[in-house]
């Protein structure tokens, strides 16, 4: 959604990184202006990130925005057959928690937090070059790193998995720290925290609550899950992205923008 939105609204080049070439090519093929360029890369590999940054440096010389968007999910919170309204026994909960591999748990933070940290490190030299672009506007729109966190990072109701919520909360703080660390260099750091948006990663969650299609029509979701009674749409996500990347958001630094249709407002949260 973000890449298509940037392509449709004037970006010169939109590089998308991921491990699966076919998925990247499929996303690139939907760009109406043809500016989306796939690069096969793994954000948990320094070699892979360095190779991607070297290629982009050779082709573009700088980057205005880096979006650290990779995400992974984790072992579920509730054993099969149980839920917040039908809680498991403490023994069943302990057995279920113990059964997951440690690597499955840590991979979630590995992608969200470690991956974002090294993505930032790999692209800082290209971000700083955006500040010296000859045609920069006045006042300038400083380059930035945007990370995709989640409403789950604030949600104390364990609707998402515990590993996911903890990883995204860690990501929020990493980004706030980066905002402070990088401010003297004229590089910003901001966060988008989405609620329900249909995607490959979210398909399971949509199915579990019985949502057909992309859920973006008012009434598709019950108020008890999302006060807006629908999932986020492509326009919703592109709007937030363009705000942060463009003139309107140029004064925004160190912020977390929730785009959740009001979901957090009706859940126990720590926002
Ligand atoms: N959809 C929602 O409702 C929702 C809500 C809150 C937050 N989010 C967050 O939004 C972000 C985007 O997710 P999405 O919902 O759009 O799902 P998605 O389409 O499945 O996107 C997740 C992407 O992460 C990439 N990825 C995972 N591990 C990677 C790695 N090691 N290196 C490089 N890329 C990696 C995947 O590509 P490969 O597998 O090909 O590498 C995939 O393209 C995630 O951070 C997610 O946590 C989504």
Tab-separated table of C-alpha atoms and ligand atoms in Angstrom, residues 17-21 23-24 41-44 68-72 111 148-152 164 168 193-202 206, ligand 1:
chain	number	residue	atom	x	y	z
A	17	UNK	CA	13.006	-5.032	0.039
A	18	UNK	CA	11.894	-8.510	1.087
A	19	UNK	CA	13.074	-12.091	0.958
A	20	UNK	CA	10.689	-13.378	-1.742
A	21	UNK	CA	11.381	-12.160	-5.257
A	23	UNK	CA	6.107	-11.279	-3.989
A	24	UNK	CA	8.225	-8.192	-4.620
A	41	UNK	CA	16.997	-8.672	0.907
A	42	UNK	CA	16.715	-9.938	4.461
A	43	UNK	CA	16.646	-7.215	7.124
A	44	UNK	CA	18.179	-9.591	9.671
A	68	UNK	CA	11.272	-0.174	8.146
A	69	UNK	CA	8.121	-2.175	7.551
A	70	UNK	CA	9.145	-5.828	7.825
A	71	UNK	CA	7.131	-7.735	10.384
A	72	UNK	CA	6.702	-11.259	11.643
A	111	UNK	CA	12.753	-8.693	12.664
A	148	UNK	CA	5.699	0.283	11.102
A	149	UNK	CA	4.764	-0.666	14.634
A	150	UNK	CA	1.249	-1.731	15.661
A	151	UNK	CA	-1.712	-0.870	17.864
A	152	UNK	CA	-0.635	-4.084	19.627
A	164	UNK	CA	4.446	-9.343	18.857
A	168	UNK	CA	6.432	-3.581	18.665
A	193	UNK	CA	1.025	2.104	14.366
A	194	UNK	CA	-1.733	0.445	12.339
A	195	UNK	CA	-4.774	-1.376	13.588
A	196	UNK	CA	-6.564	-3.868	11.321
A	197	UNK	CA	-5.400	-3.734	7.686
A	198	UNK	CA	-5.836	-6.730	5.411
A	199	UNK	CA	-2.464	-8.176	4.372
A	200	UNK	CA	-0.754	-11.526	4.059
A	201	UNK	CA	0.329	-11.266	7.711
A	202	UNK	CA	-3.156	-10.253	8.905
A	206	UNK	CA	-9.249	-11.513	9.723
B	1	LIG	N1	-1.905	-5.771	8.627
B	1	LIG	C1	-2.167	-5.353	9.845
B	1	LIG	O1	-3.324	-5.396	10.300
B	1	LIG	C2	-1.061	-4.780	10.686
B	1	LIG	C3	-1.404	-4.184	11.904
B	1	LIG	C4	-0.389	-3.635	12.676
B	1	LIG	C5	0.919	-3.653	12.232
B	1	LIG	N2	1.230	-4.260	11.039
B	1	LIG	C6	2.636	-4.253	10.613
B	1	LIG	O2	2.712	-3.793	9.281
B	1	LIG	C7	3.944	-4.248	8.699
B	1	LIG	C8	3.665	-4.806	7.321
B	1	LIG	O3	2.916	-5.999	7.464
B	1	LIG	P1	1.647	-6.337	6.587
B	1	LIG	O4	0.492	-6.423	7.487
B	1	LIG	O5	1.580	-5.461	5.387
B	1	LIG	O6	1.953	-7.854	6.183
B	1	LIG	P2	2.748	-8.463	4.939
B	1	LIG	O7	2.130	-8.041	3.671
B	1	LIG	O8	2.841	-9.914	5.230
B	1	LIG	O9	4.163	-7.776	5.059
B	1	LIG	C9	5.178	-8.185	5.934
B	1	LIG	C10	6.450	-8.084	5.145
B	1	LIG	O10	7.589	-8.276	5.981
B	1	LIG	C11	8.561	-8.886	5.162
B	1	LIG	N3	9.572	-9.495	5.993
B	1	LIG	C12	9.413	-10.338	7.036
B	1	LIG	N4	10.602	-10.723	7.514
B	1	LIG	C13	11.542	-10.109	6.747
B	1	LIG	C14	12.957	-10.120	6.730
B	1	LIG	N5	13.670	-10.847	7.621
B	1	LIG	N6	13.607	-9.366	5.805
B	1	LIG	C15	12.904	-8.647	4.905
B	1	LIG	N7	11.575	-8.603	4.872
B	1	LIG	C16	10.892	-9.330	5.779
B	1	LIG	C17	7.775	-9.902	4.354
B	1	LIG	O11	8.437	-10.231	3.147
B	1	LIG	P3	9.227	-11.633	2.960
B	1	LIG	O12	8.497	-12.655	3.792
B	1	LIG	O13	9.179	-11.889	1.510
B	1	LIG	O14	10.607	-11.347	3.455
B	1	LIG	C18	6.516	-9.116	4.035
B	1	LIG	O15	6.614	-8.439	2.813
B	1	LIG	C19	4.503	-5.276	9.684
B	1	LIG	O16	5.543	-4.687	10.436
B	1	LIG	C20	3.309	-5.599	10.578
B	1	LIG	O17	3.706	-6.059	11.849
B	1	LIG	C21	0.266	-4.808	10.262
